[in-house]
C-alpha positions as CSV (number, residue, x, y, z in Angstrom):
1,X,-118.8,-139.3,-63.8
2,X,-116.8,-137.5,-61.1
3,X,-114.2,-138.2,-58.4
4,X,-115.1,-139.2,-54.9
5,X,-116.4,-136.2,-52.9
6,X,-116.5,-135.4,-49.2
7,X,-119.3,-134.0,-47.1
8,X,-119.4,-130.3,-46.2
9,X,-117.3,-129.4,-43.1
10,X,-120.5,-128.1,-41.5
11,X,-121.5,-131.8,-41.2
12,X,-119.4,-131.9,-38.0
13,X,-121.7,-129.3,-36.4
14,X,-124.7,-131.4,-37.5
15,X,-122.9,-134.4,-36.1
16,X,-122.5,-132.6,-32.7
17,X,-126.2,-131.7,-32.6
18,X,-127.1,-135.3,-33.4
19,X,-124.8,-136.6,-30.6
20,X,-126.4,-134.2,-28.2
21,X,-129.9,-135.5,-29.1
22,X,-128.7,-139.1,-28.8
23,X,-127.1,-138.4,-25.3
24,X,-129.7,-136.1,-23.9
25,X,-130.3,-138.2,-20.8
26,X,-126.5,-138.5,-20.3
27,X,-126.2,-134.7,-20.4
28,X,-129.0,-134.3,-17.9
29,X,-127.3,-136.8,-15.5
30,X,-124.0,-135.0,-16.0
31,X,-125.4,-131.6,-14.9
32,X,-127.3,-133.2,-12.0
33,X,-124.1,-134.7,-10.7
34,X,-122.0,-131.5,-10.8
35,X,-124.5,-129.4,-8.9
36,X,-123.1,-130.3,-5.5
37,X,-119.7,-131.3,-6.8
38,X,-116.8,-131.4,-4.3
39,X,-113.7,-130.5,-6.2
40,X,-111.4,-131.8,-3.4
41,X,-112.8,-135.3,-3.5
42,X,-111.1,-137.2,-6.3
43,X,-113.7,-140.0,-6.2
44,X,-116.5,-137.7,-7.3
45,X,-114.7,-137.2,-10.7
46,X,-115.3,-140.9,-11.6
47,X,-119.0,-140.7,-12.5
48,X,-118.9,-137.3,-14.5
49,X,-115.8,-138.6,-16.3
50,X,-117.6,-141.8,-17.2
51,X,-120.5,-139.8,-18.6
52,X,-118.2,-137.5,-20.5
53,X,-116.4,-140.5,-22.1
54,X,-119.8,-141.9,-23.2
55,X,-120.6,-138.6,-24.9
56,X,-117.2,-138.3,-26.6
57,X,-117.3,-141.9,-27.7
58,X,-120.7,-141.3,-29.3
59,X,-119.5,-138.1,-31.0
60,X,-116.3,-139.9,-32.3
61,X,-118.5,-142.6,-33.9
62,X,-120.7,-140.0,-35.6
63,X,-117.8,-137.9,-36.6
64,X,-115.9,-140.9,-38.1
65,X,-118.9,-141.6,-40.3
66,X,-118.8,-138.0,-41.6
67,X,-115.0,-138.1,-42.0
68,X,-115.0,-141.3,-44.0
69,X,-118.1,-140.7,-46.2
70,X,-117.4,-140.5,-49.9
71,X,-119.8,-140.4,-52.8
72,X,-119.4,-140.4,-56.6
73,X,-121.1,-141.6,-59.9
74,X,-119.6,-144.5,-61.6
75,X,-121.3,-145.6,-64.9
76,X,-125.0,-145.9,-64.2
77,X,-124.6,-146.1,-60.4
78,X,-124.5,-143.6,-57.6
79,X,-122.0,-145.0,-55.0
80,X,-121.6,-144.1,-51.3
81,X,-119.0,-145.5,-49.0
82,X,-118.4,-144.9,-45.3
83,X,-116.8,-146.5,-42.2
84,X,-113.3,-146.7,-40.9
85,X,-112.7,-150.3,-39.7
86,X,-116.0,-151.7,-41.1
87,X,-116.2,-150.2,-44.6
88,X,-119.7,-150.1,-46.0
89,X,-120.6,-149.4,-49.6
90,X,-124.0,-148.6,-51.2
91,X,-124.6,-148.7,-55.0
92,X,-127.8,-147.2,-56.3
93,X,-129.0,-147.8,-59.8
94,X,-129.5,-144.3,-61.2
95,X,-132.4,-145.4,-63.3
96,X,-134.2,-146.4,-60.1
97,X,-133.9,-143.0,-58.5
98,X,-137.4,-141.5,-58.2
99,X,-136.6,-138.1,-56.7
100,X,-133.9,-135.9,-55.2
101,X,-135.1,-133.7,-52.3
102,X,-133.2,-131.0,-50.4
103,X,-133.7,-129.0,-47.2
104,X,-131.7,-126.1,-45.9
105,X,-132.2,-124.5,-42.5
106,X,-130.8,-121.2,-41.3
107,X,-127.4,-122.6,-40.2
108,X,-126.9,-124.5,-43.4
109,X,-127.7,-121.4,-45.5
110,X,-125.1,-119.4,-43.6
111,X,-122.4,-121.9,-44.4
112,X,-123.8,-123.0,-47.9
113,X,-124.8,-126.5,-46.7
114,X,-127.7,-128.6,-48.0
115,X,-129.2,-131.9,-46.7
116,X,-129.7,-134.0,-49.8
117,X,-132.0,-137.0,-49.9
118,X,-131.9,-139.4,-52.9
119,X,-135.1,-141.6,-53.0
120,X,-135.4,-145.0,-54.5
121,X,-137.8,-147.8,-53.7
122,X,-136.8,-149.4,-50.3
123,X,-133.2,-148.1,-50.4
124,X,-133.2,-144.3,-50.0
125,X,-130.1,-142.5,-48.7
126,X,-129.4,-139.1,-47.2
127,X,-126.3,-137.1,-47.5
128,X,-126.0,-134.7,-44.5
129,X,-124.5,-132.3,-45.4
130,X,-123.2,-131.4,-48.9
131,X,-122.4,-128.0,-50.4
132,X,-125.1,-126.3,-52.5
133,X,-122.8,-126.5,-55.5
134,X,-122.3,-130.3,-54.9
135,X,-126.1,-130.7,-54.5
136,X,-126.7,-129.1,-57.9
137,X,-123.9,-131.1,-59.4
138,X,-125.2,-134.4,-58.2
139,X,-128.8,-133.7,-59.4
140,X,-127.6,-132.6,-62.8
141,X,-125.3,-135.6,-63.2
142,X,-128.0,-138.0,-62.2
143,X,-130.5,-136.5,-64.6
144,X,-127.9,-136.5,-67.4
145,X,-127.3,-140.2,-66.9
146,X,-131.0,-140.9,-66.8
147,X,-131.7,-138.9,-69.9
148,X,-128.8,-140.5,-71.8
149,X,-130.0,-144.0,-70.9
150,X,-133.6,-143.1,-72.0
151,X,-132.2,-141.8,-75.3
152,X,-130.2,-145.0,-75.8
153,X,-133.2,-147.2,-75.1
154,X,-135.2,-145.3,-77.8
155,X,-132.2,-145.6,-80.2
156,X,-132.2,-141.8,-80.6
157,X,-129.1,-139.8,-81.0
158,X,-128.7,-136.4,-79.3
159,X,-125.9,-134.0,-78.6
160,X,-124.8,-133.2,-75.1
161,X,-126.3,-129.7,-75.5
162,X,-129.7,-131.2,-76.3
163,X,-129.5,-133.5,-73.3
164,X,-128.5,-130.6,-71.1
165,X,-131.4,-128.5,-72.4
166,X,-133.9,-131.3,-71.7
167,X,-132.4,-131.9,-68.3
168,X,-132.6,-128.4,-67.1
169,X,-136.0,-127.5,-68.7
170,X,-138.2,-126.5,-65.7
171,X,-141.5,-124.6,-66.0
172,X,-142.9,-122.7,-63.0
173,X,-146.7,-123.3,-63.0
174,X,-147.7,-121.8,-59.6
175,X,-146.1,-119.4,-57.1
176,X,-147.8,-118.3,-53.9
177,X,-147.6,-114.5,-53.6
178,X,-147.2,-112.5,-50.4
179,X,-150.9,-111.4,-50.3
180,X,-152.2,-115.0,-50.7
181,X,-149.6,-116.2,-48.2
182,X,-150.9,-113.8,-45.6
183,X,-154.5,-114.6,-46.2
184,X,-153.7,-118.3,-46.1
185,X,-151.9,-118.0,-42.8
186,X,-154.8,-116.1,-41.2
187,X,-157.4,-118.6,-42.4
188,X,-155.5,-121.8,-41.5
189,X,-156.1,-124.0,-38.5
190,X,-153.3,-122.2,-36.8
191,X,-154.8,-122.4,-33.3
192,X,-154.7,-126.2,-33.3
193,X,-151.2,-126.1,-34.8
194,X,-149.9,-123.7,-32.1
195,X,-151.6,-125.6,-29.2
196,X,-149.9,-128.8,-30.4
197,X,-146.6,-127.0,-30.6
198,X,-146.9,-125.2,-27.2
199,X,-148.4,-128.1,-25.2
200,X,-145.0,-129.8,-24.4
201,X,-143.5,-126.5,-23.5
202,X,-146.3,-125.5,-21.2
203,X,-146.3,-129.0,-19.7
204,X,-142.6,-128.7,-18.8
205,X,-143.1,-125.2,-17.2
206,X,-146.0,-126.4,-15.1
207,X,-143.7,-127.5,-12.3
208,X,-141.5,-124.4,-12.5
209,X,-143.9,-121.5,-12.5
210,X,-145.0,-120.6,-8.9
211,X,-148.7,-120.7,-9.5
212,X,-149.6,-120.4,-5.8
213,X,-147.6,-117.2,-5.4
214,X,-149.2,-115.7,-8.6
215,X,-152.8,-116.5,-7.8
216,X,-152.3,-115.4,-4.1
217,X,-152.3,-111.8,-5.5
218,X,-155.8,-112.4,-6.9
219,X,-157.5,-113.3,-3.7
220,X,-159.6,-110.2,-3.8
221,X,-161.1,-111.1,-7.1
222,X,-161.7,-114.8,-6.3
223,X,-165.4,-114.3,-6.7
224,X,-164.8,-113.3,-10.3
225,X,-163.2,-116.7,-11.1
226,X,-165.3,-117.2,-14.2
227,X,-164.2,-113.9,-15.6
228,X,-160.6,-114.5,-14.9
229,X,-160.8,-118.0,-16.4
230,X,-162.5,-116.6,-19.5
231,X,-159.8,-113.9,-19.9
232,X,-157.0,-116.5,-19.5
233,X,-158.6,-118.8,-22.1
234,X,-159.1,-116.0,-24.6
235,X,-155.6,-114.7,-24.1
236,X,-154.1,-118.2,-24.6
237,X,-156.2,-118.7,-27.8
238,X,-155.1,-115.3,-29.2
239,X,-151.4,-116.0,-28.5
240,X,-151.8,-119.5,-30.0
241,X,-153.5,-118.0,-33.1
242,X,-150.7,-115.5,-33.6
243,X,-148.0,-118.1,-33.1
244,X,-149.8,-120.5,-35.5
245,X,-150.1,-117.8,-38.1
246,X,-146.3,-117.2,-37.9
247,X,-145.6,-120.9,-38.2
248,X,-147.8,-121.2,-41.2
249,X,-146.3,-118.1,-42.8
250,X,-142.7,-119.3,-42.3
251,X,-143.5,-122.9,-43.5
252,X,-145.0,-121.9,-46.9
253,X,-143.0,-118.7,-47.6
254,X,-141.9,-118.6,-51.2
255,X,-144.0,-121.6,-52.2
256,X,-143.2,-122.5,-55.8
257,X,-144.6,-125.4,-57.9
258,X,-142.7,-126.2,-61.0
259,X,-142.9,-129.0,-63.6
260,X,-139.9,-130.8,-65.0
261,X,-140.4,-133.7,-67.4
262,X,-142.7,-136.2,-65.4
263,X,-142.0,-134.7,-62.0
264,X,-143.3,-131.9,-59.9
265,X,-140.8,-129.7,-58.1
266,X,-141.9,-128.0,-54.9
267,X,-139.9,-125.5,-53.0
268,X,-141.0,-123.5,-49.9
269,X,-139.9,-122.3,-46.5
270,X,-138.4,-119.1,-44.8
271,X,-136.2,-120.5,-42.0
272,X,-135.9,-124.0,-43.4
273,X,-136.0,-124.0,-47.2
274,X,-137.2,-127.4,-48.5
275,X,-137.2,-128.8,-52.0
276,X,-139.5,-131.8,-52.7
277,X,-139.9,-133.9,-55.9
278,X,-143.2,-135.6,-56.6
279,X,-143.1,-138.1,-59.5
280,X,-146.5,-137.9,-61.2
281,X,-146.5,-141.7,-61.8
282,X,-146.7,-142.2,-58.0
283,X,-150.0,-140.2,-57.6
284,X,-152.7,-142.5,-56.1
285,X,-155.4,-140.0,-55.3
286,X,-156.2,-136.3,-55.1
287,X,-157.7,-134.6,-52.0
288,X,-159.2,-131.2,-51.8
289,X,-159.3,-129.7,-48.2
290,X,-161.5,-126.7,-47.7
291,X,-162.2,-125.0,-44.3
292,X,-165.4,-123.2,-43.5
293,X,-163.7,-119.7,-43.8
294,X,-161.9,-120.6,-47.0
295,X,-165.1,-121.9,-48.5
296,X,-166.7,-118.5,-47.8
297,X,-163.8,-116.8,-49.5
298,X,-163.8,-119.1,-52.4
299,X,-160.3,-120.6,-51.7
300,X,-159.2,-124.2,-51.3
301,X,-156.0,-126.4,-51.0
302,X,-155.1,-129.4,-53.0
303,X,-153.1,-132.5,-51.9
304,X,-151.7,-135.5,-53.8
305,X,-151.6,-138.9,-52.2
306,X,-148.4,-140.7,-53.2
307,X,-146.7,-144.0,-52.4
308,X,-143.7,-144.4,-50.1
309,X,-140.3,-143.3,-51.1
310,X,-138.2,-146.0,-49.4
311,X,-136.3,-146.8,-46.2
312,X,-135.6,-143.2,-45.2
313,X,-139.1,-141.9,-46.0
314,X,-140.0,-141.8,-42.3
315,X,-137.8,-138.7,-42.0
316,X,-138.9,-136.9,-45.1
317,X,-141.7,-134.4,-45.7
318,X,-143.6,-136.9,-47.9
319,X,-143.4,-139.7,-45.2
320,X,-147.2,-139.5,-44.5
321,X,-147.9,-140.0,-48.2
322,X,-149.9,-136.8,-48.5
323,X,-148.2,-133.8,-50.2
324,X,-149.6,-130.3,-50.5
325,X,-149.5,-129.3,-54.2
326,X,-151.6,-126.1,-54.2
327,X,-151.7,-124.8,-50.6
328,X,-154.0,-121.8,-51.3
329,X,-155.8,-120.9,-54.5
330,X,-159.1,-119.9,-55.8
331,X,-161.2,-123.0,-56.3
332,X,-162.0,-122.5,-60.0
333,X,-158.3,-121.9,-60.8
334,X,-157.3,-124.9,-58.7
335,X,-159.4,-127.2,-60.7
336,X,-158.1,-125.7,-64.0
337,X,-154.6,-126.5,-62.7
338,X,-155.7,-130.1,-61.7
339,X,-157.0,-130.7,-65.2
340,X,-153.5,-130.0,-66.4
341,X,-151.6,-131.8,-63.7
342,X,-153.8,-135.0,-63.5
343,X,-155.5,-135.4,-66.9
344,X,-156.5,-138.9,-66.1
345,X,-159.1,-137.6,-63.6
346,X,-162.2,-135.7,-64.7
347,X,-163.2,-134.2,-61.3
348,X,-167.0,-134.3,-61.8
349,X,-169.5,-132.7,-59.5
350,X,-170.8,-134.9,-56.7
351,X,-174.4,-135.5,-56.0
352,X,-175.0,-134.9,-52.3
353,X,-177.5,-136.3,-49.8
354,X,-177.4,-139.3,-47.6
355,X,-180.2,-141.1,-45.7
356,X,-181.8,-139.0,-43.0
357,X,-181.4,-141.8,-40.5
358,X,-177.7,-140.9,-40.3
359,X,-178.5,-137.6,-38.6
360,X,-179.4,-139.1,-35.3
361,X,-176.7,-141.9,-35.5
362,X,-173.9,-139.5,-36.3
363,X,-174.7,-137.2,-33.3
364,X,-176.1,-139.5,-30.6
365,X,-172.9,-140.8,-29.1
366,X,-171.0,-137.5,-28.9
367,X,-174.1,-135.6,-27.8
368,X,-174.7,-138.2,-25.0
369,X,-171.1,-137.6,-23.8
370,X,-171.6,-133.8,-23.7
371,X,-174.9,-134.2,-21.9
372,X,-173.5,-136.5,-19.3
373,X,-170.5,-134.2,-18.8
374,X,-172.8,-131.2,-18.3
375,X,-175.0,-133.0,-15.8
376,X,-172.0,-134.1,-13.8
377,X,-170.5,-130.6,-13.9
378,X,-173.8,-129.1,-12.8
379,X,-174.1,-131.5,-9.9
380,X,-170.6,-131.2,-8.6
381,X,-169.8,-127.5,-9.4
382,X,-172.4,-125.2,-10.9
383,X,-175.6,-125.5,-12.9
384,X,-174.1,-123.2,-15.4
385,X,-171.9,-126.1,-16.6
386,X,-175.0,-127.2,-18.6
387,X,-174.7,-124.1,-20.8
388,X,-171.5,-125.0,-22.7
389,X,-172.7,-128.6,-22.8
390,X,-175.9,-127.5,-24.5
391,X,-174.0,-125.4,-27.0
392,X,-171.7,-128.4,-27.8
393,X,-174.8,-130.6,-28.3
394,X,-176.4,-128.1,-30.6
395,X,-173.1,-127.8,-32.7
396,X,-172.9,-131.6,-32.8
397,X,-176.5,-131.9,-34.2
398,X,-175.8,-129.1,-36.8
399,X,-172.6,-130.9,-37.8
400,X,-174.5,-134.2,-38.2
401,X,-177.1,-132.4,-40.4
402,X,-174.4,-131.0,-42.6
403,X,-172.7,-134.3,-42.9
404,X,-175.9,-136.0,-44.1
405,X,-177.2,-133.2,-46.4
406,X,-173.9,-132.2,-48.0
407,X,-171.9,-135.4,-48.2
408,X,-172.1,-137.7,-51.2
409,X,-170.3,-139.7,-53.8
410,X,-170.2,-140.3,-57.6
411,X,-169.0,-143.3,-59.6
412,X,-168.0,-143.5,-63.2
413,X,-166.6,-146.2,-65.3
414,X,-163.1,-145.4,-64.2
415,X,-163.3,-142.9,-61.3
416,X,-164.4,-142.6,-57.7
417,X,-165.4,-139.3,-56.1
418,X,-166.3,-138.9,-52.4
419,X,-167.4,-135.7,-50.7
420,X,-167.3,-135.6,-46.9
421,X,-168.7,-132.4,-45.4
422,X,-168.6,-131.2,-41.8
423,X,-169.4,-128.0,-39.9
424,X,-165.9,-126.6,-40.1
425,X,-164.4,-128.3,-43.1
426,X,-165.1,-130.2,-46.4
427,X,-163.0,-132.9,-48.0
428,X,-163.2,-134.1,-51.6
429,X,-161.5,-137.4,-52.6
430,X,-160.7,-138.3,-56.2
431,X,-159.2,-141.7,-57.3
432,X,-159.0,-143.8,-60.4
433,X,-160.3,-147.4,-60.2
434,X,-157.0,-148.9,-61.0
435,X,-155.5,-147.2,-58.0
436,X,-157.9,-148.7,-55.5
437,X,-156.5,-151.7,-53.6
438,X,-159.4,-152.7,-51.4
439,X,-163.0,-152.4,-50.4
440,X,-164.8,-152.8,-47.0
441,X,-168.5,-152.8,-46.2
442,X,-169.5,-152.7,-42.5
443,X,-172.9,-153.5,-40.9
444,X,-174.0,-154.2,-37.4
445,X,-177.4,-155.7,-36.6
446,X,-178.9,-152.3,-35.9
447,X,-177.7,-150.9,-39.2
448,X,-178.9,-154.0,-41.1
449,X,-182.3,-153.6,-39.6
450,X,-182.3,-149.9,-40.6
451,X,-181.1,-150.7,-44.1
452,X,-177.8,-148.7,-43.7
453,X,-174.1,-149.5,-43.9
454,X,-170.6,-148.0,-43.9
455,X,-168.1,-148.4,-46.7
456,X,-164.4,-147.7,-47.3
457,X,-162.2,-147.9,-50.4
458,X,-158.5,-148.2,-49.8
459,X,-155.6,-146.7,-51.8
460,X,-151.9,-146.7,-51.2
461,X,-150.6,-143.8,-49.1
462,X,-147.0,-143.6,-48.0
463,X,-146.0,-146.9,-46.5
464,X,-149.7,-147.6,-45.6
465,X,-153.1,-146.9,-47.0
466,X,-155.8,-144.3,-47.1
467,X,-159.5,-145.0,-46.5
468,X,-162.0,-143.2,-48.7
469,X,-165.6,-143.7,-47.6
470,X,-168.8,-142.6,-45.9
471,X,-170.9,-143.7,-43.0
472,X,-174.6,-144.4,-42.9
473,X,-175.3,-144.9,-46.6
474,X,-178.1,-147.1,-48.0
475,X,-177.2,-150.7,-47.8
476,X,-178.2,-151.1,-51.4
477,X,-175.7,-148.4,-52.4
478,X,-172.9,-150.1,-50.4
479,X,-173.7,-153.4,-52.2
480,X,-173.6,-151.7,-55.6
481,X,-170.2,-150.3,-54.7
482,X,-169.0,-153.7,-53.8
483,X,-170.2,-155.2,-57.0
484,X,-168.7,-152.3,-59.0
485,X,-165.3,-152.9,-57.3
486,X,-165.3,-156.7,-57.7
487,X,-166.3,-156.3,-61.4
488,X,-163.4,-153.9,-61.9
489,X,-161.0,-156.4,-60.2
490,X,-162.3,-159.2,-62.5
491,X,-161.8,-157.0,-65.5
492,X,-158.3,-156.2,-64.6
493,X,-157.5,-159.9,-64.0
């Protein structure tokens, strides 16, 4: 299809960054050894020189791979070769290619580079980095080959212009505007996201910041320790919330969902622009995630559960097997969109309500832990430690009541629907029977005596599986689900 192509020159910068990550410990050792370096002692040059040689050797290996990498299309195969002494060659059947994804950070955008990932079952490859023009060229050439083979199989003749039109036909079906993006960022779980991001940084600064010198200045207000602690906690939460909002905003900036043939094209990002392809035939289940605040505002988010891409999927955005499709949309419009995107599912309303015996069982363990913590804190420090413990116990009981009253499930001849409600969030799971790969029913002697049980259905998710189920349902209901699943398996056999 075209001659052998080289990687973008910026690949050498990416190669240098990769080498620094690989030799992080070597670099730390190098700087530790030159702190008290005696330039007059020739023996002291040996160890730093050895570390420098290790780094250069690692960089040369990575740079050699970049320098020798070539790729081209030959017939119905995408071919990649690399290596100097040990030449390696990969041939990918273009008809097996499921998706072509790209990502472009700030540095790549400045130099016109793109990280291109071609995904096929168990043999995905990544080209790091190609030019944007080459990326578009590769994608168009692969689609042209796939379309021409499809037309040949159907014994249909078409002109090159018709093939090109079908290949490039892409319809935008959803775009997140700036107002919705702002509202989405402010109503997301950004505090948790920011804390997870900042925790490693704060941990590394703990031994550097002179805490004793700082708190020495506050000896006069030592009696107001609780007020100071509360102010510090509130300040940290506010900062974490702001940082989390910024992270969410930059991640989903310019979010666009488009449809092309039997694939969904997703593009989003401000600093790191990502393009993701989701083949509709790989959809295993649909998940709706709705936080408490978004439920009050009438908004929700929709995710697709998909199967694994291949060997390199561990580094891709879809590695977990759960891909956001509609990150923020009015719930009614979201389900109108789902009817179009997944016509095989009907998305019926769930009948809620589980046995009341689950209220105590859902709350007793966690409430017991909070109570014990409050008693220990009151005994060792101050009786006021029981106040937050009591509040947490009350929230745990409320959460348990909501789980029992608002959770539920619904079965039809070919569809499973599960609603799992909690105090701060609600999840809906939709899956076709033919996508379920397992069923599990759990009962201990206490549950058996109470006539209760747990159940889980499994469906493929990434390289693993996703469990869809509920706790503390009626034992008869769990048994009916088991018979329903086994009957379906027998029918399929």
